[in-house]
Short mmCIF file of C-alpha atoms and ligand atoms in Angstrom, two decimals:
data_model
loop_
_atom_site.label_atom_id
_atom_site.label_comp_id
_atom_site.label_asym_id
_atom_site.label_seq_id
_atom_site.Cartn_x
_atom_site.Cartn_y
_atom_site.Cartn_z
CA MET B 1 -35.55 -205.95 16.00
CA SER B 2 -35.36 -202.02 15.70
CA ALA B 3 -37.11 -200.63 12.74
CA LYS B 4 -34.92 -199.19 9.95
CA PRO B 5 -34.72 -195.41 10.22
CA ALA B 6 -36.69 -193.57 7.40
CA SER B 7 -34.49 -192.40 4.52
CA SER B 8 -34.24 -188.68 3.51
CA GLU B 9 -36.32 -189.32 0.41
CA VAL B 10 -39.07 -191.08 2.56
CA LEU B 11 -38.90 -188.20 5.16
CA ARG B 12 -38.99 -185.40 2.20
CA ASN B 13 -41.94 -186.75 0.64
CA ALA B 14 -43.91 -187.04 3.81
CA MET B 15 -43.03 -183.43 4.56
CA VAL B 16 -44.24 -182.48 1.22
CA ASP B 17 -47.47 -184.45 1.58
CA ARG B 18 -47.97 -182.58 4.88
CA LEU B 19 -47.41 -179.25 3.13
CA ALA B 20 -49.98 -180.05 0.57
CA ALA B 21 -52.45 -180.90 3.10
CA ASP B 22 -51.42 -177.75 5.23
CA HIS B 23 -52.14 -175.64 2.02
CA ALA B 24 -55.36 -177.32 1.32
CA ALA B 25 -56.55 -176.52 4.89
CA LYS B 26 -55.84 -172.82 4.28
CA GLY B 27 -57.70 -172.90 0.91
CA LEU B 28 -54.42 -172.73 -1.00
CA THR B 29 -52.98 -175.02 -3.55
CA LEU B 30 -49.29 -176.24 -3.34
CA HIS B 31 -47.83 -175.20 -6.77
CA PRO B 32 -47.02 -178.21 -8.60
CA GLU B 33 -43.63 -177.07 -9.73
CA VAL B 34 -42.83 -175.96 -6.02
CA GLU B 35 -44.07 -179.29 -4.96
CA ALA B 36 -41.68 -181.01 -7.52
CA ALA B 37 -38.66 -179.06 -6.26
CA MET B 38 -39.46 -179.68 -2.63
CA ARG B 39 -39.37 -183.26 -3.49
CA ALA B 40 -36.15 -183.04 -5.13
CA VAL B 41 -34.03 -180.95 -2.86
CA PRO B 42 -32.59 -182.74 0.31
CA ARG B 43 -33.10 -179.92 3.12
CA GLU B 44 -30.69 -181.92 5.47
CA LEU B 45 -27.71 -180.49 3.38
CA TYR B 46 -28.47 -177.09 4.50
CA VAL B 47 -28.73 -177.83 8.42
CA PRO B 48 -25.54 -179.96 8.74
CA GLY B 49 -25.49 -181.44 12.32
CA VAL B 50 -29.19 -181.52 12.77
CA PRO B 51 -30.89 -185.02 12.97
CA LEU B 52 -32.50 -186.06 9.83
CA GLU B 53 -36.04 -186.24 11.05
CA GLU B 54 -35.61 -182.61 12.46
CA ALA B 55 -34.59 -181.40 9.08
CA TYR B 56 -37.88 -182.58 7.64
CA GLU B 57 -40.00 -180.90 10.46
CA ASN B 58 -42.24 -178.13 9.18
CA THR B 59 -40.41 -175.58 11.30
CA ALA B 60 -37.47 -173.18 11.03
CA VAL B 61 -34.06 -174.37 12.00
CA ILE B 62 -32.26 -171.65 13.92
CA THR B 63 -28.77 -171.55 12.52
CA LYS B 64 -27.46 -168.25 14.40
CA ARG B 65 -28.46 -166.76 17.67
CA LEU B 66 -26.91 -163.86 19.45
CA PRO B 67 -25.73 -164.02 23.05
CA SER B 68 -28.88 -162.06 23.99
CA GLY B 69 -31.02 -165.00 22.84
CA GLU B 70 -32.34 -163.10 19.65
CA ASN B 71 -32.61 -165.35 16.55
CA VAL B 72 -30.78 -163.69 13.57
CA SER B 73 -30.40 -166.44 11.04
CA SER B 74 -32.45 -169.67 10.09
CA VAL B 75 -33.27 -171.85 7.45
CA SER B 76 -36.85 -170.88 7.24
CA ALA B 77 -39.92 -173.15 7.87
CA PRO B 78 -40.85 -175.29 4.79
CA PHE B 79 -44.56 -174.13 4.72
CA LEU B 80 -43.42 -170.49 4.62
CA ILE B 81 -41.01 -171.12 1.90
CA ALA B 82 -43.71 -173.13 -0.14
CA GLU B 83 -46.34 -170.24 0.47
CA MET B 84 -43.77 -167.48 -0.69
CA LEU B 85 -42.53 -169.38 -3.70
CA GLY B 86 -46.21 -170.03 -4.61
CA GLN B 87 -46.88 -166.26 -4.24
CA ALA B 88 -43.85 -165.53 -6.85
CA MET B 89 -45.01 -168.35 -9.21
CA GLY B 90 -48.55 -166.89 -9.01
CA ALA B 91 -47.53 -163.28 -9.73
CA LEU B 92 -45.26 -164.00 -12.39
CA GLY B 93 -47.05 -166.95 -14.00
CA GLY B 94 -43.87 -169.28 -13.54
CA LEU B 95 -40.17 -168.95 -12.87
CA LYS B 96 -38.55 -170.83 -15.79
CA GLY B 97 -35.63 -168.73 -17.23
CA ARG B 98 -36.19 -166.00 -14.66
CA HIS B 99 -33.47 -163.96 -12.91
CA VAL B 100 -33.99 -163.97 -9.22
CA LEU B 101 -32.30 -162.24 -6.12
CA GLU B 102 -32.90 -163.83 -2.78
CA ILE B 103 -32.38 -161.36 0.22
CA GLY B 104 -31.35 -163.43 3.25
CA SER B 105 -29.56 -166.71 2.58
CA GLY B 106 -30.01 -170.27 4.18
CA GLY B 107 -29.13 -172.31 0.91
CA TYR B 108 -32.37 -174.35 1.09
CA ASN B 109 -34.62 -171.63 -0.63
CA ALA B 110 -31.76 -170.71 -3.04
CA SER B 111 -31.73 -174.37 -4.35
CA LEU B 112 -35.38 -174.60 -4.68
CA LEU B 113 -35.26 -171.17 -6.72
CA ALA B 114 -32.44 -172.87 -8.83
CA GLU B 115 -34.63 -175.97 -9.54
CA LEU B 116 -37.48 -173.58 -10.54
CA VAL B 117 -35.60 -171.12 -12.69
CA GLY B 118 -33.75 -174.02 -14.54
CA THR B 119 -30.48 -173.55 -16.45
CA ALA B 120 -31.75 -170.60 -18.56
CA GLY B 121 -32.35 -168.57 -15.36
CA SER B 122 -30.06 -167.40 -12.51
CA VAL B 123 -30.19 -167.31 -8.77
CA THR B 124 -28.14 -164.74 -6.69
CA THR B 125 -28.51 -164.85 -2.91
CA VAL B 126 -27.05 -162.12 -0.55
CA ASP B 127 -26.75 -162.17 3.27
CA ILE B 128 -25.30 -159.43 5.53
CA ASP B 129 -23.52 -161.92 7.64
CA PRO B 130 -20.23 -163.31 6.42
CA GLU B 131 -20.42 -166.37 8.59
CA VAL B 132 -24.03 -167.25 6.98
CA ALA B 133 -22.74 -166.42 3.41
CA ASP B 134 -19.68 -168.68 3.78
CA ARG B 135 -21.83 -171.57 5.35
CA VAL B 136 -24.42 -171.30 2.58
CA ALA B 137 -21.71 -171.16 -0.16
CA ALA B 138 -20.41 -174.36 1.32
CA CYS B 139 -23.72 -176.05 1.49
CA LEU B 140 -24.74 -175.11 -1.91
CA LYS B 141 -21.41 -176.62 -3.35
CA THR B 142 -21.82 -179.84 -1.41
CA ALA B 143 -25.49 -180.08 -2.81
CA GLY B 144 -24.18 -179.59 -6.36
CA TYR B 145 -25.89 -176.08 -7.03
CA HIS B 146 -22.68 -174.61 -8.28
CA ASP B 147 -24.54 -171.95 -10.50
CA VAL B 148 -25.99 -169.90 -7.47
CA THR B 149 -24.11 -166.91 -6.80
CA VAL B 150 -23.61 -165.92 -3.08
CA VAL B 151 -22.76 -162.40 -2.11
CA CYS B 152 -22.05 -160.99 1.28
CA ALA B 153 -23.52 -157.58 1.51
CA ASP B 154 -26.38 -155.25 3.14
CA ALA B 155 -29.04 -155.62 0.60
CA GLU B 156 -30.37 -152.16 1.51
CA HIS B 157 -28.05 -151.23 -1.40
CA PRO B 158 -27.89 -152.42 -4.93
CA ILE B 159 -26.24 -155.92 -5.11
CA GLU B 160 -24.91 -156.18 -8.75
CA PRO B 161 -25.29 -152.50 -9.93
CA GLY B 162 -26.92 -152.27 -13.53
CA ARG B 163 -28.55 -155.79 -13.20
CA GLY B 164 -32.29 -156.34 -13.21
CA TYR B 165 -34.26 -159.11 -11.60
CA ASP B 166 -37.61 -160.60 -12.49
CA LEU B 167 -38.09 -161.60 -8.80
CA ILE B 168 -36.61 -160.30 -5.79
CA ILE B 169 -37.70 -162.49 -2.59
CA VAL B 170 -36.74 -161.17 0.67
CA THR B 171 -36.52 -163.62 3.53
CA ALA B 172 -35.99 -161.31 6.47
CA GLY B 173 -38.62 -159.17 8.16
CA ALA B 174 -38.63 -155.70 6.56
CA TRP B 175 -40.01 -152.57 8.01
CA ASP B 176 -39.70 -150.59 4.85
CA ILE B 177 -38.90 -151.07 1.09
CA PRO B 178 -35.63 -149.23 0.19
CA PRO B 179 -35.38 -147.71 -3.19
CA ALA B 180 -32.78 -150.40 -4.29
CA TRP B 181 -35.40 -153.14 -4.13
CA ARG B 182 -37.83 -151.37 -6.60
CA GLU B 183 -34.97 -150.18 -8.79
CA GLN B 184 -33.40 -153.68 -9.27
CA LEU B 185 -36.69 -154.96 -10.48
CA THR B 186 -37.51 -155.16 -14.22
CA GLU B 187 -40.79 -153.51 -15.26
CA GLY B 188 -43.39 -156.04 -14.24
CA GLY B 189 -41.10 -157.77 -12.08
CA VAL B 190 -42.24 -159.04 -8.61
CA LEU B 191 -40.94 -158.35 -5.09
CA VAL B 192 -41.96 -160.87 -2.55
CA VAL B 193 -41.46 -159.50 1.05
CA PRO B 194 -42.26 -160.03 4.63
CA LEU B 195 -43.27 -156.36 5.51
CA ARG B 196 -44.31 -154.95 8.73
CA THR B 197 -47.41 -152.79 8.42
CA PHE B 198 -49.37 -151.51 11.51
CA GLY B 199 -47.71 -153.92 14.05
CA THR B 200 -47.93 -157.22 11.98
CA THR B 201 -45.87 -158.87 9.36
CA ARG B 202 -47.36 -160.34 6.24
CA SER B 203 -45.55 -161.58 2.95
CA TRP B 204 -46.61 -159.40 0.25
CA ALA B 205 -46.12 -160.06 -3.50
CA LEU B 206 -45.83 -156.61 -5.18
CA ARG B 207 -45.61 -156.05 -8.98
CA ARG B 208 -43.40 -153.15 -10.37
CA VAL B 209 -45.60 -150.75 -12.37
CA GLY B 210 -43.28 -147.60 -13.09
CA ASP B 211 -42.24 -146.24 -9.81
CA ARG B 212 -44.88 -147.93 -7.81
CA LEU B 213 -45.27 -151.44 -6.32
CA VAL B 214 -48.77 -153.00 -6.46
CA SER B 215 -49.97 -155.92 -4.45
CA HIS B 216 -50.91 -159.18 -6.09
CA SER B 217 -51.17 -161.51 -2.86
CA HIS B 218 -50.43 -161.68 0.71
CA ARG B 219 -49.99 -164.17 3.56
CA GLN B 220 -49.59 -164.02 7.16
CA CYS B 221 -45.81 -164.71 8.25
CA GLY B 222 -42.96 -164.18 10.64
CA PHE B 223 -39.31 -163.69 9.92
CA VAL B 224 -36.05 -162.80 11.78
CA PRO B 225 -35.45 -159.11 11.28
CA VAL B 226 -33.69 -157.32 8.59
CA GLN B 227 -30.26 -156.10 9.87
CA GLY B 228 -27.97 -153.18 8.66
CA ALA B 229 -29.22 -149.95 7.39
CA GLY B 230 -32.81 -151.09 7.28
CA ALA B 231 -33.06 -152.40 10.73
CA HIS B 232 -35.84 -151.16 12.93
CA GLN B 233 -36.81 -150.88 16.61
CA ILE B 234 -39.72 -152.61 18.11
CA ARG B 235 -40.62 -151.46 21.72
CA CYS B 236 -42.55 -153.68 24.03
CA ILE B 237 -44.50 -152.15 27.28
CA ASP B 238 -44.97 -154.61 29.85
CA LEU B 239 -48.61 -154.75 31.10
CA ALA B 240 -48.28 -157.84 33.42
CA GLU B 241 -46.09 -160.83 33.72
CA GLY B 242 -45.96 -162.28 30.35
CA VAL B 243 -48.40 -159.62 28.87
CA HIS B 244 -47.12 -156.87 26.37
CA LEU B 245 -47.93 -154.19 24.13
CA ARG B 246 -45.87 -154.39 20.93
CA LEU B 247 -45.09 -150.96 19.33
CA ASP B 248 -43.66 -150.35 16.02
CA GLU B 249 -40.91 -147.88 15.25
CA GLY B 250 -42.66 -144.33 15.45
CA GLU B 251 -45.56 -145.60 17.60
CA GLN B 252 -46.15 -143.75 20.82
CA ILE B 253 -48.17 -144.48 23.76
CA ASP B 254 -47.86 -143.35 27.30
CA ALA B 255 -46.59 -146.43 29.21
CA ASP B 256 -47.41 -144.78 32.68
CA ALA B 257 -51.19 -144.43 31.52
CA VAL B 258 -51.63 -148.33 31.24
CA LYS B 259 -49.44 -149.17 34.23
CA GLY B 260 -51.54 -151.62 36.24
CA VAL B 261 -54.48 -151.32 33.84
CA LEU B 262 -55.10 -155.24 33.82
CA GLU B 263 -55.85 -154.88 37.64
CA GLN B 264 -59.11 -152.79 36.95
CA PRO B 265 -62.38 -154.68 36.28
CA ARG B 266 -62.79 -156.32 33.01
CA ARG B 267 -65.70 -155.26 30.78
CA GLU B 268 -66.76 -157.03 27.57
CA ALA B 269 -68.67 -156.59 24.43
CA TRP B 270 -69.71 -159.37 21.65
CA ALA B 271 -70.38 -159.06 18.13
CA GLY B 272 -73.04 -161.75 18.09
CA LEU B 273 -71.56 -163.60 15.00
CA SER B 274 -71.06 -167.12 14.00
CA LEU B 275 -67.88 -167.38 11.99
CA PRO B 276 -66.20 -170.34 10.12
CA PRO B 277 -62.68 -171.43 11.43
CA ALA B 278 -61.22 -170.20 8.10
CA THR B 279 -62.00 -166.55 8.72
CA ARG B 280 -58.89 -164.66 8.19
CA LEU B 281 -58.63 -162.63 11.36
CA HIS B 282 -55.26 -161.19 10.26
CA ASP B 283 -57.10 -159.25 7.46
CA LEU B 284 -59.34 -158.12 10.34
CA SER B 285 -56.31 -157.02 12.36
CA LEU B 286 -55.11 -154.75 9.45
CA TRP B 287 -58.70 -153.48 8.97
CA HIS B 288 -58.75 -152.70 12.72
CA ALA B 289 -55.29 -150.76 12.66
CA THR B 290 -56.40 -148.72 9.61
CA ARG B 291 -59.76 -147.82 11.18
CA LEU B 292 -58.89 -147.08 14.79
CA ARG B 293 -55.59 -145.67 13.65
CA GLU B 294 -54.10 -143.54 16.49
CA HIS B 295 -55.08 -145.85 19.26
CA ALA B 296 -54.17 -149.18 17.69
CA VAL B 297 -51.45 -151.20 19.04
CA VAL B 298 -50.70 -155.00 19.28
CA LEU B 299 -51.01 -157.16 22.41
CA THR B 300 -49.02 -160.36 22.88
CA ALA B 301 -49.19 -162.84 25.73
CA GLN B 302 -47.32 -165.78 26.91
CA GLU B 303 -49.15 -169.10 27.54
CA GLU B 304 -48.73 -168.99 31.32
CA ALA B 305 -50.42 -165.48 31.32
CA ILE B 306 -53.41 -166.73 29.26
CA ALA B 307 -53.60 -169.95 31.47
CA SER B 308 -53.79 -167.66 34.57
CA GLY B 309 -56.69 -165.82 33.38
CA ILE B 310 -54.98 -162.28 33.16
CA VAL B 311 -55.87 -161.91 29.48
CA ALA B 312 -57.72 -163.94 26.82
CA PRO B 313 -56.51 -162.52 23.51
CA SER B 314 -57.57 -163.93 20.20
CA TRP B 315 -53.99 -164.90 19.34
CA GLN B 316 -51.27 -164.96 21.74
CA HIS B 317 -48.65 -163.79 19.19
CA GLY B 318 -50.29 -160.60 18.20
CA THR B 319 -53.91 -159.46 18.78
CA SER B 320 -55.39 -156.07 17.81
CA ALA B 321 -55.80 -153.76 20.70
CA THR B 322 -56.48 -150.03 21.48
CA VAL B 323 -55.02 -147.74 24.10
CA HIS B 324 -56.87 -144.61 24.75
CA ASN B 325 -56.91 -142.25 27.70
CA GLY B 326 -55.54 -145.03 30.08
CA THR B 327 -58.18 -147.58 28.72
CA LEU B 328 -56.98 -150.78 27.08
CA ALA B 329 -59.16 -152.97 24.80
CA TYR B 330 -58.23 -156.07 22.97
CA ARG B 331 -59.83 -158.63 20.70
CA THR B 332 -61.09 -161.92 22.10
CA LEU B 333 -63.22 -164.83 20.69
CA ARG B 334 -65.26 -167.68 21.97
CA TRP B 335 -66.10 -170.96 20.14
CA THR B 336 -69.53 -172.81 19.83
CA ASP B 337 -70.13 -175.84 17.78
CA ARG B 338 -66.84 -175.24 15.78
CA ARG B 339 -67.82 -171.62 14.94
CA PHE B 340 -66.80 -168.51 16.73
CA ASP B 341 -67.97 -165.04 17.75
CA LEU B 342 -65.74 -161.96 18.06
CA GLY B 343 -65.53 -159.98 21.17
CA ALA B 344 -63.57 -157.45 22.96
CA TYR B 345 -62.36 -157.23 26.60
CA ALA B 346 -61.34 -153.86 28.15
CA HIS B 347 -60.06 -152.34 31.19
CA GLY B 348 -59.80 -148.79 32.46
CA PRO B 349 -61.86 -145.83 33.00
CA ASP B 350 -63.74 -146.02 29.72
CA ALA B 351 -63.83 -149.86 29.45
CA GLN B 352 -67.41 -150.56 28.37
CA ALA B 353 -67.46 -147.95 25.59
CA ALA B 354 -63.97 -149.07 24.39
CA ALA B 355 -65.07 -152.71 24.11
CA GLU B 356 -68.14 -151.73 22.24
CA ARG B 357 -66.25 -149.53 19.89
CA MET B 358 -63.85 -152.41 19.08
CA VAL B 359 -66.73 -154.81 18.37
CA GLU B 360 -68.56 -152.24 16.16
CA ASN B 361 -65.36 -152.13 14.16
CA MET B 362 -65.38 -155.84 13.76
CA ARG B 363 -69.07 -156.11 12.82
CA ALA B 364 -68.34 -153.40 10.04
CA TRP B 365 -65.60 -155.76 8.56
CA VAL B 366 -67.89 -158.73 8.62
CA GLU B 367 -70.71 -156.81 7.23
CA ALA B 368 -68.50 -155.53 4.50
CA GLY B 369 -67.87 -159.29 3.56
CA CYS B 370 -64.50 -159.74 5.38
CA PRO B 371 -62.66 -157.67 2.93
CA THR B 372 -59.00 -158.43 2.23
CA PRO B 373 -56.34 -155.94 2.16
CA ALA B 374 -54.36 -154.49 -0.91
CA LEU B 375 -51.24 -152.51 -0.76
CA GLU B 376 -49.45 -149.87 -2.97
CA VAL B 377 -45.88 -148.68 -2.23
CA LEU B 378 -44.96 -145.33 -3.59
CA PRO B 379 -41.61 -143.46 -3.27
CA ALA B 380 -41.23 -141.27 -0.13
CA CYS B 381 -41.51 -138.07 -2.35
CA THR B 382 -44.99 -138.68 -3.77
CA PRO B 383 -47.19 -135.75 -3.07
CA ASP B 384 -50.40 -136.30 -1.24
CA GLY B 385 -52.44 -135.58 -4.32
CA ASP B 386 -50.83 -138.63 -6.25
CA LEU B 387 -51.72 -141.15 -3.74
CA PRO B 388 -54.37 -143.73 -4.38
CA ASP B 389 -57.33 -143.89 -1.84
CA GLY B 390 -56.61 -145.76 1.35
CA THR B 391 -54.88 -145.31 4.67
CA VAL B 392 -51.41 -144.04 4.28
CA LEU B 393 -48.50 -145.20 6.26
CA ASP B 394 -45.25 -143.33 5.91
CA LYS B 395 -41.94 -145.13 6.32
CA ARG B 396 -38.30 -143.70 5.69
CA HIS B 397 -38.21 -144.58 1.90
CA SER B 398 -41.73 -145.07 0.91
CA ARG B 399 -45.41 -144.29 1.43
CA LEU B 400 -47.68 -147.32 1.84
CA VAL B 401 -51.33 -147.14 1.02
CA VAL B 402 -53.61 -149.84 2.43
CA SER B 403 -57.10 -150.41 0.96
CA PHE B 404 -59.53 -153.05 1.13
CA ILE B 405 -61.04 -155.25 -1.72
CA PRO B 406 -64.78 -155.86 -0.95
CA GLY B 407 -65.35 -159.50 -0.12
C1 SAM O 501 -34.54 -166.36 7.82
S1 SAM O 501 -32.93 -166.21 7.30
C2 SAM O 501 -32.89 -166.66 5.52
C3 SAM O 501 -33.60 -168.03 5.18
C4 SAM O 501 -33.23 -168.65 3.94
N1 SAM O 501 -33.62 -167.88 2.88
C5 SAM O 501 -33.48 -170.06 3.63
O1 SAM O 501 -33.24 -170.60 2.63
O2 SAM O 501 -34.33 -170.60 4.50
C6 SAM O 501 -32.70 -164.43 7.23
C7 SAM O 501 -31.37 -164.06 6.80
O3 SAM O 501 -31.35 -162.64 6.44
C8 SAM O 501 -30.14 -162.10 6.76
N2 SAM O 501 -30.28 -160.68 6.53
C9 SAM O 501 -30.65 -159.85 7.49
N3 SAM O 501 -30.62 -158.54 7.13
C10 SAM O 501 -30.00 -158.45 6.03
C11 SAM O 501 -29.64 -157.44 5.07
N4 SAM O 501 -29.90 -156.20 5.39
N5 SAM O 501 -28.93 -157.77 3.87
C12 SAM O 501 -28.76 -159.16 3.64
N6 SAM O 501 -29.18 -160.09 4.50
C13 SAM O 501 -29.76 -159.88 5.71
C14 SAM O 501 -29.72 -162.59 7.99
O4 SAM O 501 -28.21 -162.62 8.16
C15 SAM O 501 -30.25 -164.13 7.93
O5 SAM O 501 -29.42 -165.07 7.66
#
């Protein structure tokens, strides 16, 4: 006799149990109200046609892919949704009765938000893609969330002019913060946004203080990119089959100078550290990028390239690297007894010195107590003299200032 398939409720509760464990492993707590909402909302209603088991996997479900293969819309991964809602709850001290704008629609997150704000609050969700907006409106109706307002528009611009929100939660990868996002927030309101800074994306919870946005928390994340007026270009330079340097808009390196660099002998340097697995290397990546500024890039590698031994980055999806005068250096690591040491591999005319410089930078981060980054976002017109201390990154609409909170 074949076993009875698990019901939606059983699968949903099992997924939330896994999320709670996943949070604990990262040193986080799944917020009890977020947990209750996730135990209540049937995710399968937002991914029609997807098998029930898949709807409760802890991964994004791609709902729109371009002919080029690029993913442009999805129902986000539950762990990421839970972490971002937790950031919003933490920064606002709860969401009951709050007014929320979600940028980027999938239906699932909007219905969780509807559960969290209750009948005294409101949720508006906006998507640039009419196909997505129509699908989401239909799914929300089927699921019984009749009070969620679905708008089709480019969220670069104000959505309901004159209206203020306590929370704006962006669920697409942003390169910049357009003025409309700050201006639509109430004073003290919170923007949760996956924002690209120095080659990597993290979800920042930013509180509005006058014309500034000041960080409250951040998490590592990845998202489909913002489209429309706020779209940005990412350029990849091939170093070898399956190995690339990823450059953000505005970043320049001489591609010819690094052609064939991986074929040159590899030099290495090690920091001589013994770090626990929970060490937040994505904080180190930002430290690295702000300290080695003009030479900093990000290296990515496919599994086959790593298996073949061409490169050994510390994280295949985005590892700190430097390129200077035709020399490439990147971060690596090695494990001993469940602890790890940080190192750098380098190729090119100045390889040994480049590897040692990079390792010196990593040691400085550890000696400073593994500090975590903080971010302030100011309008693009802010004069230098009015900026807080930190490393400045200028974007089209804003000036970002990254500093580090001693560990
Ligand atoms: C990851 S999906 C949203 C996931 C969703 N919040 C959920 O419930 O899981 C990102 C969405 O952002 C939308 N998007 C991208 N750029 C946008 C823009 N400028 N304005 C509004 N929506 C945008 C895309 O069309 C896509 O549907």
